[in-house]
CSV table of N, CA, C and O in Angstrom, one decimal:
chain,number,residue,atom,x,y,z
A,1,UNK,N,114.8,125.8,132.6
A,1,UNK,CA,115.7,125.8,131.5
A,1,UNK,C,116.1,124.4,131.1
A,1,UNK,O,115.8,124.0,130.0
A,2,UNK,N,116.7,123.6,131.8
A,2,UNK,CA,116.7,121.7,131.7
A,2,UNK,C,115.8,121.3,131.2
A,2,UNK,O,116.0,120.7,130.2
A,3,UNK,N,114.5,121.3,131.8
A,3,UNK,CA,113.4,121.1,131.1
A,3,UNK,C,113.3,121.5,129.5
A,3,UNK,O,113.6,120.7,128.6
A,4,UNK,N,113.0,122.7,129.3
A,4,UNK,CA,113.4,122.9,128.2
A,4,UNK,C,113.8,122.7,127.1
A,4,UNK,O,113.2,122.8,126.0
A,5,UNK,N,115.2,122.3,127.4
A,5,UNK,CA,116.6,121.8,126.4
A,5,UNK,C,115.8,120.3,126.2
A,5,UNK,O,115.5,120.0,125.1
A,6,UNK,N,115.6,119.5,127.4
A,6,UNK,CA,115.2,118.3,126.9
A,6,UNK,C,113.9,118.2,126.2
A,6,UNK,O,113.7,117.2,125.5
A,7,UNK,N,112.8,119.4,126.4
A,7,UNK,CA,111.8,119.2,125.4
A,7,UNK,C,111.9,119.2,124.2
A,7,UNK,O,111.4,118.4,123.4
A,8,UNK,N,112.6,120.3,123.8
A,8,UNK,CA,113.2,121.0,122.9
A,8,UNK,C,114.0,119.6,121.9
A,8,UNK,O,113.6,119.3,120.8
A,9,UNK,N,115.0,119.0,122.5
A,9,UNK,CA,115.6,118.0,122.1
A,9,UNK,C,114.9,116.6,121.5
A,9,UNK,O,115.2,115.9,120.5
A,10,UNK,N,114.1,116.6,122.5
A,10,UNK,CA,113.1,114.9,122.2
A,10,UNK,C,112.6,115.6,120.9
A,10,UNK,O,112.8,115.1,119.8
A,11,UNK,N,111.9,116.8,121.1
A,11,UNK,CA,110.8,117.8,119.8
A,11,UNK,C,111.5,117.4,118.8
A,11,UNK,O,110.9,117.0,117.8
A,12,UNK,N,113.3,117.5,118.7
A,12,UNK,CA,113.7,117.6,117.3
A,12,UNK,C,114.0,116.2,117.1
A,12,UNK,O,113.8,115.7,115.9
A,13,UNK,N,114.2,115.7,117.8
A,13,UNK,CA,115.3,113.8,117.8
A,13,UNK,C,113.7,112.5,117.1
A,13,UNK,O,113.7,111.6,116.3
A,14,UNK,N,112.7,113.1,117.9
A,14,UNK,CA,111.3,112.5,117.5
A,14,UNK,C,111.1,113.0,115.6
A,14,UNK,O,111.2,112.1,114.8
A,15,UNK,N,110.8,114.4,115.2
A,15,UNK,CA,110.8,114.9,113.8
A,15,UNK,C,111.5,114.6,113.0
A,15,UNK,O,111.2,114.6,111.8
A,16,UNK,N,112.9,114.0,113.5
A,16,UNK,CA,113.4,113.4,112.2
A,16,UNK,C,113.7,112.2,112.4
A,16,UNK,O,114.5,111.7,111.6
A,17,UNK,N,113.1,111.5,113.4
A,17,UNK,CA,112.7,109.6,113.4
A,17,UNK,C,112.1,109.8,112.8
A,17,UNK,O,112.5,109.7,111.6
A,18,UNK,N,110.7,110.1,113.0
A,18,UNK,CA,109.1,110.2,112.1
A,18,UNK,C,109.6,110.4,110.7
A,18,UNK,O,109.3,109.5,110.0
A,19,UNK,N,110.1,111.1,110.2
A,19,UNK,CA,110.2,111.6,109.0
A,19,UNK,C,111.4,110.7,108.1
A,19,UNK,O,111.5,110.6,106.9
A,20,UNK,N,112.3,110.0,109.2
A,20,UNK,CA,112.9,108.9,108.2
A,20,UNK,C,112.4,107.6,108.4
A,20,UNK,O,112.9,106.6,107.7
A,21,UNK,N,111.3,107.4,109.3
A,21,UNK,CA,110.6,105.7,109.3
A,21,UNK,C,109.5,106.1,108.3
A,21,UNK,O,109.4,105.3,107.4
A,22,UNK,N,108.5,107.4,108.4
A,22,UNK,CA,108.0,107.5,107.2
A,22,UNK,C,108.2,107.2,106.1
A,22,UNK,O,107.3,106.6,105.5
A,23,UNK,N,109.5,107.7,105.4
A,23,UNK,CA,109.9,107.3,104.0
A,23,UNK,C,110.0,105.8,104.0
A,23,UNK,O,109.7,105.1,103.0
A,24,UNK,N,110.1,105.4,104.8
A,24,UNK,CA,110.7,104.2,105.1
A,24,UNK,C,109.4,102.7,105.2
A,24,UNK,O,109.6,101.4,105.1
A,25,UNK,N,108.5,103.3,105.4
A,25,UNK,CA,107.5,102.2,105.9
A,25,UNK,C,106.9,101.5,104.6
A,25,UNK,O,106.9,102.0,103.5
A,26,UNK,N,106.2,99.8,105.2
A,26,UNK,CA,106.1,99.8,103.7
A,26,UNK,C,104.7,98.2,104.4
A,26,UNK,O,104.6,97.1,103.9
A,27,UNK,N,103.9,98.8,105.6
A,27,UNK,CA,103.2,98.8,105.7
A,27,UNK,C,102.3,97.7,104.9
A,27,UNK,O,102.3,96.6,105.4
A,28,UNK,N,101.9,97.9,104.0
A,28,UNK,CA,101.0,97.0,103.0
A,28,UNK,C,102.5,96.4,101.8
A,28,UNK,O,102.5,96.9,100.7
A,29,UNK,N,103.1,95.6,102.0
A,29,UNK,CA,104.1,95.5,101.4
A,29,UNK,C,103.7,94.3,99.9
A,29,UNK,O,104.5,93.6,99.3
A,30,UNK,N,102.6,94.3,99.8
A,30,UNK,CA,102.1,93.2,98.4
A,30,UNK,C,100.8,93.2,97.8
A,30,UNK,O,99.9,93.6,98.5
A,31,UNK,N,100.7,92.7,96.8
A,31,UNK,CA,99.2,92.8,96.5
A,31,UNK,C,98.4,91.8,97.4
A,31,UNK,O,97.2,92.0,97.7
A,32,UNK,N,99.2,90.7,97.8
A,32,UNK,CA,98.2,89.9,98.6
A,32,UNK,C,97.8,90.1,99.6
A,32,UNK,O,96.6,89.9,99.8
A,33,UNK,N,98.8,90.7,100.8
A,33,UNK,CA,98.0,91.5,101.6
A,33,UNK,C,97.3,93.0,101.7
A,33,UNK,O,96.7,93.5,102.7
A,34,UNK,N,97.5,93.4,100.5
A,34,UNK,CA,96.1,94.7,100.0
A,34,UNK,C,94.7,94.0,100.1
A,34,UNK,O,93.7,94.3,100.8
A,35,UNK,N,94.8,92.7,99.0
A,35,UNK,CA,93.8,92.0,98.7
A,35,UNK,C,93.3,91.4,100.1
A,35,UNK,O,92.1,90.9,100.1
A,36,UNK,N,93.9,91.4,101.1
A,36,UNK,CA,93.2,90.8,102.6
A,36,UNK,C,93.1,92.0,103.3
A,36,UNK,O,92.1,91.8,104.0
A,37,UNK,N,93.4,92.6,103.4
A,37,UNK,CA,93.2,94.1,103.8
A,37,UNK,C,91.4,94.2,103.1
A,37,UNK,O,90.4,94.2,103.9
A,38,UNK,N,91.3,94.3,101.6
A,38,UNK,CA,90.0,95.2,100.9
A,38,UNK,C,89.3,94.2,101.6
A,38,UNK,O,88.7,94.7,102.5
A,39,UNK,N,89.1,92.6,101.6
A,39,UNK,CA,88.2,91.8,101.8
A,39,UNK,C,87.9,92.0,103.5
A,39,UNK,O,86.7,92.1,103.7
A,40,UNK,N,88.7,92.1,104.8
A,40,UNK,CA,88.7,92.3,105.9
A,40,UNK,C,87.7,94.3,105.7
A,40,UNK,O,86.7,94.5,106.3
A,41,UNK,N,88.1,94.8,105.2
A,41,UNK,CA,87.1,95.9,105.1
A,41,UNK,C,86.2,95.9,104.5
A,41,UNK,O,85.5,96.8,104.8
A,42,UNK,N,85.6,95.2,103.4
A,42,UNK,CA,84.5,95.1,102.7
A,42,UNK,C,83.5,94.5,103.0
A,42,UNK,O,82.3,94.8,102.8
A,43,UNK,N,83.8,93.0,104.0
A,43,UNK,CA,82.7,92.3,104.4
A,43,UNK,C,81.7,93.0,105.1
A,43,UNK,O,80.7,93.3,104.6
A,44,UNK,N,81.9,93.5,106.5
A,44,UNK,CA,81.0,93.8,107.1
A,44,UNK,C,80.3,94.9,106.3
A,44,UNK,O,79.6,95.6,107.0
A,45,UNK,N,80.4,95.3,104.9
A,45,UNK,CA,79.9,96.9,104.9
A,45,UNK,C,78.7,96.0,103.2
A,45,UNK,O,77.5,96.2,102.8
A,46,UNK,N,79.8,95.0,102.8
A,46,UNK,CA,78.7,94.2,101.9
A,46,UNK,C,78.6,93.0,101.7
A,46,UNK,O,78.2,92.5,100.7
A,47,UNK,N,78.9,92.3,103.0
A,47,UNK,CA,78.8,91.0,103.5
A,47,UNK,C,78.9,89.8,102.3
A,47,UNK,O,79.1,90.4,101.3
A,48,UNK,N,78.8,88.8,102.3
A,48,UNK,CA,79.0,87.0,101.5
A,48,UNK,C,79.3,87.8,100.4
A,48,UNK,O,80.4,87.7,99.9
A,49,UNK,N,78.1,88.9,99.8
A,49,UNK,CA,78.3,88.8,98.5
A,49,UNK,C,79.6,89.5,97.7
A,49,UNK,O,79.9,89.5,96.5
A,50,UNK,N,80.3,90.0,98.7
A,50,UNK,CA,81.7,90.2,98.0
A,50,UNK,C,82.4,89.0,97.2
A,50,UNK,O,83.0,89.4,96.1
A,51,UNK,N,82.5,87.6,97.6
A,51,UNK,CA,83.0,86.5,97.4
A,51,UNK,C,82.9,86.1,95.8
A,51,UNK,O,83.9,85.7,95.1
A,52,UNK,N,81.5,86.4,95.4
A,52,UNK,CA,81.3,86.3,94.3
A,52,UNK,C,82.1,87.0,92.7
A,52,UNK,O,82.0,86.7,91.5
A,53,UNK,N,82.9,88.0,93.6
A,53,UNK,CA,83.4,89.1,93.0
A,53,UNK,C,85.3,88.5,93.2
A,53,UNK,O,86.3,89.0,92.7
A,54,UNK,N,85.2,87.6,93.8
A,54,UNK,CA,86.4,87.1,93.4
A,54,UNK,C,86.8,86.3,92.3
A,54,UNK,O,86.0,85.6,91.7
A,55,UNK,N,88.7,86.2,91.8
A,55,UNK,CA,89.9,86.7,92.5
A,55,UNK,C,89.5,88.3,92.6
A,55,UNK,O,88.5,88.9,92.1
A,56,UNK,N,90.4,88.8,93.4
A,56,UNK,CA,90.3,90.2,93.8
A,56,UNK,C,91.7,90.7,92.9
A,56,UNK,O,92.6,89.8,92.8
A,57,UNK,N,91.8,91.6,92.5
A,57,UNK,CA,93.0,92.1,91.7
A,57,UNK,C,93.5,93.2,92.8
A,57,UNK,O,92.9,93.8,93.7
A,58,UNK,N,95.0,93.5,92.3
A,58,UNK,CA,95.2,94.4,93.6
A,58,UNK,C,96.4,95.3,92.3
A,58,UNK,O,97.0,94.7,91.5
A,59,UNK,N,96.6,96.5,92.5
A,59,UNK,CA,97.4,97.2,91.4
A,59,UNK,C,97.7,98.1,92.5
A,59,UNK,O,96.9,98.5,93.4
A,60,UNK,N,99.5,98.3,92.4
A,60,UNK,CA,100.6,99.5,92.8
A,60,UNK,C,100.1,100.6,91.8
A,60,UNK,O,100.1,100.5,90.5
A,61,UNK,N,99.7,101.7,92.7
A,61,UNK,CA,99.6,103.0,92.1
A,61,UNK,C,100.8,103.7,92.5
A,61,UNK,O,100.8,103.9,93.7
A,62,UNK,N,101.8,104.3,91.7
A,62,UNK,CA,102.3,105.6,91.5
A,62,UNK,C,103.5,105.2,93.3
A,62,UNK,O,104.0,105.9,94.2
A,63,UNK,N,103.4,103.6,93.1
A,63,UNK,CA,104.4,103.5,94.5
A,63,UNK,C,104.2,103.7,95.9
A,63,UNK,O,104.9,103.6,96.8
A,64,UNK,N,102.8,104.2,95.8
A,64,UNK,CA,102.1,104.4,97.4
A,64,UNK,C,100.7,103.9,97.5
A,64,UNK,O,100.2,103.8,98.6
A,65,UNK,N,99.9,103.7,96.1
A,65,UNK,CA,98.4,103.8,96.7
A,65,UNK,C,98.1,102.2,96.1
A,65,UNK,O,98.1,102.1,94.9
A,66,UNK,N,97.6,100.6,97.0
A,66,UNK,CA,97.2,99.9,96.1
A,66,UNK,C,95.6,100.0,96.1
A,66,UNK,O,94.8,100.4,97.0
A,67,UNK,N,95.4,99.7,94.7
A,67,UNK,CA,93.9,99.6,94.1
A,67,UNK,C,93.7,98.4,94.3
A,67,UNK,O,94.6,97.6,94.3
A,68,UNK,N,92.5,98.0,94.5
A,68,UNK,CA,91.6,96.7,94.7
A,68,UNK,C,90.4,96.7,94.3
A,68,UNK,O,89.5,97.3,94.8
A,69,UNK,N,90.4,95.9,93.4
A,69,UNK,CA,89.2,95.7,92.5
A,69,UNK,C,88.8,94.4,92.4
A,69,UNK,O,89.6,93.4,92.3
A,70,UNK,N,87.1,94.3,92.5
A,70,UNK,CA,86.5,93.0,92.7
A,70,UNK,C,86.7,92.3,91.4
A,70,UNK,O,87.6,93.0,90.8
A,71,UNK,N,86.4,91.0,90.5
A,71,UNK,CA,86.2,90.7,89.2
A,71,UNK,C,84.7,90.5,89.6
A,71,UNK,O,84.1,90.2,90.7
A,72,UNK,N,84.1,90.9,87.8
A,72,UNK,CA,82.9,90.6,87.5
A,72,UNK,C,83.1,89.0,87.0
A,72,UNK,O,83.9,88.5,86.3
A,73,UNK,N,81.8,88.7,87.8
A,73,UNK,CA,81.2,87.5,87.9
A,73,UNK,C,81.1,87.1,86.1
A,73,UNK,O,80.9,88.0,85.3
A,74,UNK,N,81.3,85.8,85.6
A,74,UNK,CA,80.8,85.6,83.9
A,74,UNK,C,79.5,85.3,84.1
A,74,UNK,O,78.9,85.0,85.1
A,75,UNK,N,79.1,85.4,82.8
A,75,UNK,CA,78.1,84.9,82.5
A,75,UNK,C,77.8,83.9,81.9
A,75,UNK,O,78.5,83.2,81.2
A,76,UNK,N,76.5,83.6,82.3
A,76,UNK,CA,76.2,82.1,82.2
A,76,UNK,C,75.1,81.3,81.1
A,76,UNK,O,74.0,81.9,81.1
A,77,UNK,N,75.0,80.3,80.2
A,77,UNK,CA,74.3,79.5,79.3
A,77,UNK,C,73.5,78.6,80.4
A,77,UNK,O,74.1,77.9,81.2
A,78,UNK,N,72.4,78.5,80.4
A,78,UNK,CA,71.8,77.7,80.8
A,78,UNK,C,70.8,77.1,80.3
A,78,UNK,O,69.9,77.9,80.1
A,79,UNK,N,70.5,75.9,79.8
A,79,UNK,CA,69.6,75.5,78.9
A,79,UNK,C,69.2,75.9,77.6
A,79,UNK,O,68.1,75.6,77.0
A,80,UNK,N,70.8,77.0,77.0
A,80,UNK,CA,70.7,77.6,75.7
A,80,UNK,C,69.9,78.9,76.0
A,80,UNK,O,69.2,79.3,75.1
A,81,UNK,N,69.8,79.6,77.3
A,81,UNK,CA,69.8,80.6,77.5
A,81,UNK,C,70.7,81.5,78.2
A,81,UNK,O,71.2,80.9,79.2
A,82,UNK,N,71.0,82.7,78.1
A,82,UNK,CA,72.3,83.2,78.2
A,82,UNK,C,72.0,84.5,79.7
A,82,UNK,O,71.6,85.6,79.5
A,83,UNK,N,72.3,83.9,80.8
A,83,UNK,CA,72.5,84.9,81.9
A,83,UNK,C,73.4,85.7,81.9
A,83,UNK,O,74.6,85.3,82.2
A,84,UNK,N,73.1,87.2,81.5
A,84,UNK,CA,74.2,88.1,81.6
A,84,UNK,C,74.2,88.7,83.5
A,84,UNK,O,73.4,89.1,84.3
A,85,UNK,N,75.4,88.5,83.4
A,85,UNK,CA,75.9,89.2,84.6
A,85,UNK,C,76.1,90.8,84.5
A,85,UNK,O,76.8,91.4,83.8
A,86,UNK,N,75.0,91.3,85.7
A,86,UNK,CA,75.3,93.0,85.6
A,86,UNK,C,75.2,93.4,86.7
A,86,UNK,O,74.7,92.7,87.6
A,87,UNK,N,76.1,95.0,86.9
A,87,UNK,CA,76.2,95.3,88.3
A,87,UNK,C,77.8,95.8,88.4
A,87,UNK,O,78.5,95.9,87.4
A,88,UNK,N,78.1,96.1,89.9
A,88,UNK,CA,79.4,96.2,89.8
A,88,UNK,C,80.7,95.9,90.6
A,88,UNK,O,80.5,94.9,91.3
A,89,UNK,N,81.6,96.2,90.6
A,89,UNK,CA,82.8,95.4,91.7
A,89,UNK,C,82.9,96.4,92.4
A,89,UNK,O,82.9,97.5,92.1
A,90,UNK,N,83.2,95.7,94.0
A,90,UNK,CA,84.0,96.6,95.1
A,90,UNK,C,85.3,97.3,94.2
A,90,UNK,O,85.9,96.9,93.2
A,91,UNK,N,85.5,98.4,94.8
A,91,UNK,CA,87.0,99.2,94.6
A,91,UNK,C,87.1,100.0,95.9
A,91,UNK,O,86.3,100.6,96.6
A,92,UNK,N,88.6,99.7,96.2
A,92,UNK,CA,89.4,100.0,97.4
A,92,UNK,C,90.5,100.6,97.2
A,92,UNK,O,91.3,100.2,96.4
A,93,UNK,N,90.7,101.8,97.9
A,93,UNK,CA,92.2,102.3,97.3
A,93,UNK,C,92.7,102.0,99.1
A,93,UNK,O,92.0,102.2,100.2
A,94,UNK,N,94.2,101.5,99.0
A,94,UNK,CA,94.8,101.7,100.5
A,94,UNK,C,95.7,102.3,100.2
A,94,UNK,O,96.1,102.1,99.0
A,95,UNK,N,96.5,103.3,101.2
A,95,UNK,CA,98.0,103.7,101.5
A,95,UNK,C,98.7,102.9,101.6
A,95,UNK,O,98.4,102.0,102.4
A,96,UNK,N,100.0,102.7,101.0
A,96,UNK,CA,101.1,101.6,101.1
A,96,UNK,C,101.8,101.8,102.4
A,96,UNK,O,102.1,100.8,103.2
A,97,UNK,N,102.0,103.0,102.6
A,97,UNK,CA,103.1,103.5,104.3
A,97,UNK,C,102.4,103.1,104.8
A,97,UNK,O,102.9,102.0,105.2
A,98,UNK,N,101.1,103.1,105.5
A,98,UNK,CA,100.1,102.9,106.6
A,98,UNK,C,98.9,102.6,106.9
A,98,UNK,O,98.1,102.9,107.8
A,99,UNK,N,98.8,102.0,106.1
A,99,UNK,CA,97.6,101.0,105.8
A,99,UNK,C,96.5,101.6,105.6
A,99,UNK,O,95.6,100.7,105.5
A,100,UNK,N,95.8,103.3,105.4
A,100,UNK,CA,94.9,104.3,105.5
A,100,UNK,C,94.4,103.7,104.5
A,100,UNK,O,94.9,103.4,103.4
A,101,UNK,N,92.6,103.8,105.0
A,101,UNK,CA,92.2,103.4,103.6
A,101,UNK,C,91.4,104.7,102.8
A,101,UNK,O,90.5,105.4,103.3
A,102,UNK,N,91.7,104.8,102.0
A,102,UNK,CA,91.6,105.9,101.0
A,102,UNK,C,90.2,106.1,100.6
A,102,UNK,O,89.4,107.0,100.9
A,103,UNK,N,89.8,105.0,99.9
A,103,UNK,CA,88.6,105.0,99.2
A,103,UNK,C,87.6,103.7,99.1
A,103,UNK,O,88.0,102.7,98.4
A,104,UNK,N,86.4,103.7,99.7
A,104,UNK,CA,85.9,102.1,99.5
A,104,UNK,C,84.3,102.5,98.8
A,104,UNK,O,83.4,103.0,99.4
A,105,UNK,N,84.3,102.0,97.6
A,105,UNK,CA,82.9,101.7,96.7
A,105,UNK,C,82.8,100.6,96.3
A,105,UNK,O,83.5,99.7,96.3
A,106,UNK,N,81.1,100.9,95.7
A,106,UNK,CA,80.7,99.3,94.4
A,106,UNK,C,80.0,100.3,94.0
A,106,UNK,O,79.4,101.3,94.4
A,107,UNK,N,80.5,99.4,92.4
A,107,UNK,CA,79.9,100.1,91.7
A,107,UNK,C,78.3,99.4,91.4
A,107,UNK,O,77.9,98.4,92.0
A,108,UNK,N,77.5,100.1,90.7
A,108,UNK,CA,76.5,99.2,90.2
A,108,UNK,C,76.3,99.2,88.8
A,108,UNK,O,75.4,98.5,88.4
């Protein structure tokens, strides 16, 4: 019965910690560390050439989700001929509470 009451107790006193540090967490708290977040997950999966796709842009979605998007590279004149740049940028979605990462592509 002791047993019990104290499981019972921790069970409720734990549910509504969790549930008020939850609201509460704020985890990824900027774009700049979103943007070191996508780059620390993106290298190993598309190595150096992420770099090229920098600055990295980072956008607050809807107060919980940041987006991270590579920039396309410009293009280039060289000898009065014109290298277009084609292809696509990394995109990263993270959870703001907990750093979860949501979604990781490139485009092409």
């Amino acid at each position: 019965m002791k047993t019990t009451i104290i499981l019972t107790s921790l069970l409720c006193f734990s549910s509504f910690g969790f549930s008020q540090i939850d609201k509460q967490r704020n985890i990824v708290p900027d774009a700049k560390t979103a943007k070191k977040i996508a780059e620390v997950v993106c290298f190993p999966i598309y190595g150096k050439s992420i770099y090229k796709e920098m600055p990295f842009n980072a956008t607050l979605v809807g107060d919980s989700v940041w987006v991270v998007k590579g920039s396309m590279p410009k293009s280039k004149i060289i000898n009065g001929y014109a290298y277009v740049t084609f292809g696509g940028v990394l995109y990263v979605e993270i959870r703001k509470s907990d750093c979860k990462i949501i979604k990781v592509t490139h485009g092409k």
